[in-house]
PDB file of C-alpha atoms in Angstrom:
ATOM      1  CA  MET A   1      -5.278 -38.325  18.031  1.00  0.00           C
ATOM      2  CA  HIS A   2      -7.924 -36.356  16.249  1.00  0.00           C
ATOM      3  CA  ILE A   3      -6.572 -33.963  13.448  1.00  0.00           C
ATOM      4  CA  ASP A   4      -7.612 -30.939  15.376  1.00  0.00           C
ATOM      5  CA  GLU A   5      -5.379 -31.909  18.248  1.00  0.00           C
ATOM      6  CA  TRP A   6      -2.489 -32.664  15.887  1.00  0.00           C
ATOM      7  CA  LEU A   7      -2.842 -29.236  14.223  1.00  0.00           C
ATOM      8  CA  GLN A   8      -2.659 -27.519  17.703  1.00  0.00           C
ATOM      9  CA  HIS A   9       0.723 -28.982  18.043  1.00  0.00           C
ATOM     10  CA  ILE A  10       2.461 -27.646  14.990  1.00  0.00           C
ATOM     11  CA  PRO A  11       4.719 -24.722  16.081  1.00  0.00           C
ATOM     12  CA  ALA A  12       3.660 -21.418  14.769  1.00  0.00           C
ATOM     13  CA  ILE A  13       6.986 -20.424  13.330  1.00  0.00           C
ATOM     14  CA  ALA A  14       7.040 -23.714  11.368  1.00  0.00           C
ATOM     15  CA  VAL A  15       3.928 -22.572   9.799  1.00  0.00           C
ATOM     16  CA  TYR A  16       4.984 -18.933   9.171  1.00  0.00           C
ATOM     17  CA  LEU A  17       8.402 -20.244   7.618  1.00  0.00           C
ATOM     18  CA  LEU A  18       6.625 -22.810   5.443  1.00  0.00           C
ATOM     19  CA  VAL A  19       4.173 -20.131   4.164  1.00  0.00           C
ATOM     20  CA  GLY A  20       7.151 -17.602   3.368  1.00  0.00           C
ATOM     21  CA  GLY A  21       9.242 -20.387   1.771  1.00  0.00           C
ATOM     22  CA  VAL A  22       6.585 -21.657  -0.526  1.00  0.00           C
ATOM     23  CA  VAL A  23       5.619 -18.217  -1.587  1.00  0.00           C
ATOM     24  CA  LEU A  24       9.258 -17.292  -2.005  1.00  0.00           C
ATOM     25  CA  ILE A  25       9.906 -20.359  -4.143  1.00  0.00           C
ATOM     26  CA  GLU A  26       6.862 -19.759  -6.233  1.00  0.00           C
ATOM     27  CA  SER A  27       7.825 -16.116  -6.834  1.00  0.00           C
ATOM     28  CA  LEU A  28      11.229 -17.220  -8.055  1.00  0.00           C
ATOM     29  CA  GLY A  29       9.496 -18.642 -11.005  1.00  0.00           C
ATOM     30  CA  ILE A  30       9.011 -22.309  -9.858  1.00  0.00           C
ATOM     31  CA  PRO A  31       5.385 -23.390 -10.097  1.00  0.00           C
ATOM     32  CA  LEU A  32       4.166 -24.231  -6.419  1.00  0.00           C
ATOM     33  CA  PRO A  33       0.774 -23.881  -4.814  1.00  0.00           C
ATOM     34  CA  GLY A  34       1.615 -20.631  -2.927  1.00  0.00           C
ATOM     35  CA  GLU A  35      -1.839 -19.305  -2.872  1.00  0.00           C
ATOM     36  CA  ILE A  36      -3.255 -22.443  -1.503  1.00  0.00           C
ATOM     37  CA  VAL A  37      -0.633 -22.582   1.167  1.00  0.00           C
ATOM     38  CA  LEU A  38      -1.316 -19.154   2.121  1.00  0.00           C
ATOM     39  CA  VAL A  39      -5.066 -19.609   2.376  1.00  0.00           C
ATOM     40  CA  SER A  40      -4.757 -22.948   4.256  1.00  0.00           C
ATOM     41  CA  ALA A  41      -2.336 -21.287   6.778  1.00  0.00           C
ATOM     42  CA  ALA A  42      -4.666 -18.415   7.191  1.00  0.00           C
ATOM     43  CA  LEU A  43      -7.594 -20.718   7.900  1.00  0.00           C
ATOM     44  CA  LEU A  44      -5.429 -22.756  10.330  1.00  0.00           C
ATOM     45  CA  ALA A  45      -4.561 -19.547  12.149  1.00  0.00           C
ATOM     46  CA  SER A  46      -8.219 -18.553  12.372  1.00  0.00           C
ATOM     47  CA  GLN A  47      -8.908 -21.763  14.128  1.00  0.00           C
ATOM     48  CA  THR A  48      -6.032 -21.927  16.573  1.00  0.00           C
ATOM     49  CA  HIS A  49      -4.873 -19.729  19.357  1.00  0.00           C
ATOM     50  CA  HIS A  50      -1.293 -19.965  18.869  1.00  0.00           C
ATOM     51  CA  MET A  51      -0.914 -18.705  15.393  1.00  0.00           C
ATOM     52  CA  ASP A  52      -1.352 -15.065  14.443  1.00  0.00           C
ATOM     53  CA  PRO A  53      -2.894 -14.315  10.891  1.00  0.00           C
ATOM     54  CA  LEU A  54      -0.852 -11.006  10.910  1.00  0.00           C
ATOM     55  CA  TRP A  55       2.335 -13.042  10.914  1.00  0.00           C
ATOM     56  CA  ILE A  56       0.976 -15.360   8.071  1.00  0.00           C
ATOM     57  CA  GLY A  57       0.618 -12.322   6.056  1.00  0.00           C
ATOM     58  CA  VAL A  58       4.038 -10.798   6.897  1.00  0.00           C
ATOM     59  CA  PHE A  59       5.927 -13.885   6.143  1.00  0.00           C
ATOM     60  CA  ALA A  60       3.981 -14.299   2.908  1.00  0.00           C
ATOM     61  CA  SER A  61       4.682 -10.728   1.823  1.00  0.00           C
ATOM     62  CA  ALA A  62       8.308 -11.160   2.656  1.00  0.00           C
ATOM     63  CA  GLY A  63       8.339 -14.360   0.659  1.00  0.00           C
ATOM     64  CA  ALA A  64       6.633 -12.818  -2.289  1.00  0.00           C
ATOM     65  CA  ILE A  65       9.017  -9.625  -2.285  1.00  0.00           C
ATOM     66  CA  VAL A  66      12.197 -11.460  -1.810  1.00  0.00           C
ATOM     67  CA  GLY A  67      11.249 -14.179  -4.256  1.00  0.00           C
ATOM     68  CA  ASP A  68      10.275 -11.845  -7.052  1.00  0.00           C
ATOM     69  CA  SER A  69      13.476  -9.762  -6.534  1.00  0.00           C
ATOM     70  CA  ILE A  70      15.602 -12.904  -6.793  1.00  0.00           C
ATOM     71  CA  GLY A  71      13.592 -13.890  -9.850  1.00  0.00           C
ATOM     72  CA  TYR A  72      14.170 -10.482 -11.284  1.00  0.00           C
ATOM     73  CA  LEU A  73      18.059 -11.044 -10.811  1.00  0.00           C
ATOM     74  CA  ILE A  74      17.838 -14.422 -12.364  1.00  0.00           C
ATOM     75  CA  GLY A  75      15.896 -13.078 -15.375  1.00  0.00           C
ATOM     76  CA  ARG A  76      18.269  -9.971 -15.605  1.00  0.00           C
ATOM     77  CA  LYS A  77      21.334 -12.494 -15.957  1.00  0.00           C
ATOM     78  CA  GLY A  78      19.915 -15.316 -17.979  1.00  0.00           C
ATOM     79  CA  GLY A  79      16.292 -14.762 -18.734  1.00  0.00           C
ATOM     80  CA  GLU A  80      16.507 -15.464 -22.617  1.00  0.00           C
ATOM     81  CA  ARG A  81      18.208 -18.845 -21.934  1.00  0.00           C
ATOM     82  CA  LEU A  82      15.816 -19.678 -19.120  1.00  0.00           C
ATOM     83  CA  PHE A  83      12.669 -19.012 -21.121  1.00  0.00           C
ATOM     84  CA  ALA A  84      14.216 -21.002 -24.063  1.00  0.00           C
ATOM     85  CA  TRP A  85      14.825 -23.924 -21.665  1.00  0.00           C
ATOM     86  CA  ALA A  86      11.406 -23.613 -19.868  1.00  0.00           C
ATOM     87  CA  GLY A  87       9.666 -23.460 -23.451  1.00  0.00           C
ATOM     88  CA  ARG A  88      11.246 -26.813 -24.352  1.00  0.00           C
ATOM     89  CA  LYS A  89      10.312 -28.383 -21.004  1.00  0.00           C
ATOM     90  CA  PHE A  90       6.793 -26.859 -20.664  1.00  0.00           C
ATOM     91  CA  PRO A  91       5.694 -25.730 -24.236  1.00  0.00           C
ATOM     92  CA  LYS A  92       2.082 -25.037 -23.133  1.00  0.00           C
ATOM     93  CA  HIS A  93       3.013 -22.747 -20.333  1.00  0.00           C
ATOM     94  CA  PHE A  94       6.357 -21.224 -21.410  1.00  0.00           C
ATOM     95  CA  GLY A  95       6.108 -21.463 -25.272  1.00  0.00           C
ATOM     96  CA  PRO A  96       7.019 -18.713 -27.626  1.00  0.00           C
ATOM     97  CA  LYS A  97       3.484 -17.500 -28.029  1.00  0.00           C
ATOM     98  CA  THR A  98       2.838 -17.276 -24.304  1.00  0.00           C
ATOM     99  CA  ILE A  99       6.284 -15.431 -23.585  1.00  0.00           C
ATOM    100  CA  ALA A 100       5.609 -13.081 -26.525  1.00  0.00           C
ATOM    101  CA  LYS A 101       2.338 -12.077 -25.136  1.00  0.00           C
ATOM    102  CA  ALA A 102       3.794 -11.673 -21.754  1.00  0.00           C
ATOM    103  CA  LYS A 103       6.691  -9.562 -23.158  1.00  0.00           C
ATOM    104  CA  ASP A 104       4.245  -7.360 -25.146  1.00  0.00           C
ATOM    105  CA  LEU A 105       2.291  -6.923 -21.811  1.00  0.00           C
ATOM    106  CA  PHE A 106       5.385  -5.985 -19.857  1.00  0.00           C
ATOM    107  CA  GLN A 107       6.653  -3.570 -22.321  1.00  0.00           C
ATOM    108  CA  ARG A 108       3.298  -1.688 -22.531  1.00  0.00           C
ATOM    109  CA  LYS A 109       2.223  -1.946 -18.798  1.00  0.00           C
ATOM    110  CA  GLY A 110       5.148  -3.089 -16.956  1.00  0.00           C
ATOM    111  CA  VAL A 111       4.505  -1.656 -13.461  1.00  0.00           C
ATOM    112  CA  TYR A 112       0.869  -2.462 -13.767  1.00  0.00           C
ATOM    113  CA  ALA A 113       1.747  -6.167 -14.828  1.00  0.00           C
ATOM    114  CA  VAL A 114       4.093  -6.674 -11.948  1.00  0.00           C
ATOM    115  CA  PHE A 115       1.356  -5.355  -9.492  1.00  0.00           C
ATOM    116  CA  PHE A 116      -1.640  -7.174 -10.981  1.00  0.00           C
ATOM    117  CA  GLY A 117       0.392 -10.249 -11.926  1.00  0.00           C
ATOM    118  CA  ARG A 118       0.614 -11.014  -8.216  1.00  0.00           C
ATOM    119  CA  PHE A 119      -3.112 -11.867  -8.487  1.00  0.00           C
ATOM    120  CA  ILE A 120      -2.944 -14.051 -11.491  1.00  0.00           C
ATOM    121  CA  ALA A 121      -1.169 -17.542 -11.101  1.00  0.00           C
ATOM    122  CA  LEU A 122       0.971 -17.680 -14.330  1.00  0.00           C
ATOM    123  CA  LEU A 123       1.835 -14.005 -14.036  1.00  0.00           C
ATOM    124  CA  ARG A 124       2.790 -14.436 -10.281  1.00  0.00           C
ATOM    125  CA  ILE A 125       5.419 -16.994 -11.237  1.00  0.00           C
ATOM    126  CA  LEU A 126       6.683 -15.096 -14.337  1.00  0.00           C
ATOM    127  CA  ALA A 127       6.696 -11.469 -13.071  1.00  0.00           C
ATOM    128  CA  GLY A 128      10.322 -11.407 -11.575  1.00  0.00           C
ATOM    129  CA  PRO A 129      12.159 -13.249 -14.300  1.00  0.00           C
ATOM    130  CA  LEU A 130      10.297 -11.693 -17.018  1.00  0.00           C
ATOM    131  CA  SER A 131      10.841  -8.071 -15.607  1.00  0.00           C
ATOM    132  CA  GLY A 132      14.462  -8.763 -15.226  1.00  0.00           C
ATOM    133  CA  SER A 133      14.936 -10.275 -18.735  1.00  0.00           C
ATOM    134  CA  LEU A 134      13.289  -7.174 -20.160  1.00  0.00           C
ATOM    135  CA  HIS A 135      15.402  -4.956 -18.201  1.00  0.00           C
ATOM    136  CA  MET A 136      12.743  -3.185 -16.367  1.00  0.00           C
ATOM    137  CA  PRO A 137      14.368  -0.497 -13.990  1.00  0.00           C
ATOM    138  CA  TYR A 138      14.704  -2.178 -10.608  1.00  0.00           C
ATOM    139  CA  GLY A 139      13.216   0.794  -8.653  1.00  0.00           C
ATOM    140  CA  ARG A 140      10.126   0.647 -10.645  1.00  0.00           C
ATOM    141  CA  PHE A 141       9.950  -3.106 -10.420  1.00  0.00           C
ATOM    142  CA  LEU A 142      10.563  -3.126  -6.623  1.00  0.00           C
ATOM    143  CA  ALA A 143       7.821  -0.548  -5.768  1.00  0.00           C
ATOM    144  CA  ALA A 144       5.149  -2.545  -7.831  1.00  0.00           C
ATOM    145  CA  ASN A 145       6.557  -5.811  -6.481  1.00  0.00           C
ATOM    146  CA  ALA A 146       6.336  -4.857  -2.856  1.00  0.00           C
ATOM    147  CA  LEU A 147       3.021  -3.168  -3.145  1.00  0.00           C
ATOM    148  CA  GLY A 148       1.618  -6.127  -5.015  1.00  0.00           C
ATOM    149  CA  GLY A 149       3.103  -8.742  -2.554  1.00  0.00           C
ATOM    150  CA  ILE A 150       1.748  -6.764   0.527  1.00  0.00           C
ATOM    151  CA  VAL A 151      -1.724  -6.305  -0.951  1.00  0.00           C
ATOM    152  CA  TRP A 152      -1.962  -9.907  -2.270  1.00  0.00           C
ATOM    153  CA  ALA A 153      -0.635 -11.675   0.871  1.00  0.00           C
ATOM    154  CA  GLY A 154      -2.513  -9.201   3.294  1.00  0.00           C
ATOM    155  CA  GLY A 155      -5.768  -9.555   1.202  1.00  0.00           C
ATOM    156  CA  THR A 156      -5.419 -13.273   0.831  1.00  0.00           C
ATOM    157  CA  THR A 157      -4.804 -13.705   4.474  1.00  0.00           C
ATOM    158  CA  ALA A 158      -7.671 -11.420   5.581  1.00  0.00           C
TER     159      ALA A 158
END
């Protein structure tokens, strides 16, 4: 069986759920290749007749928004402990200097950091937990998070 034939037999809902799930987990604060999965699924949808790129974008947007919101809650409840643990495990990415720079950015430009953070790999992972740990008002966070998730997922899919 040729790879093209194999790809034609993947159920569309499986691809939609995979994209939404990977983006959701990445948005929780766990490093995964969400953007690569999204781009790959969008390319697959453009080459097949049974997948709709619109649904790829919808599921990616939903995963981004829900994942960041859960990440916000995690950060709100245990952000300081989480960043201390991550700093010991991954000092290059979550060390005190990196976290201090991110906190400074969020204190000065919180809403913009959440929106534009969706387009930057490390900030995409940290936006929710960091916003929660800094006690950013949830309404402001949700507005920036939703708009950023929709624009990022829609733009990347397109």
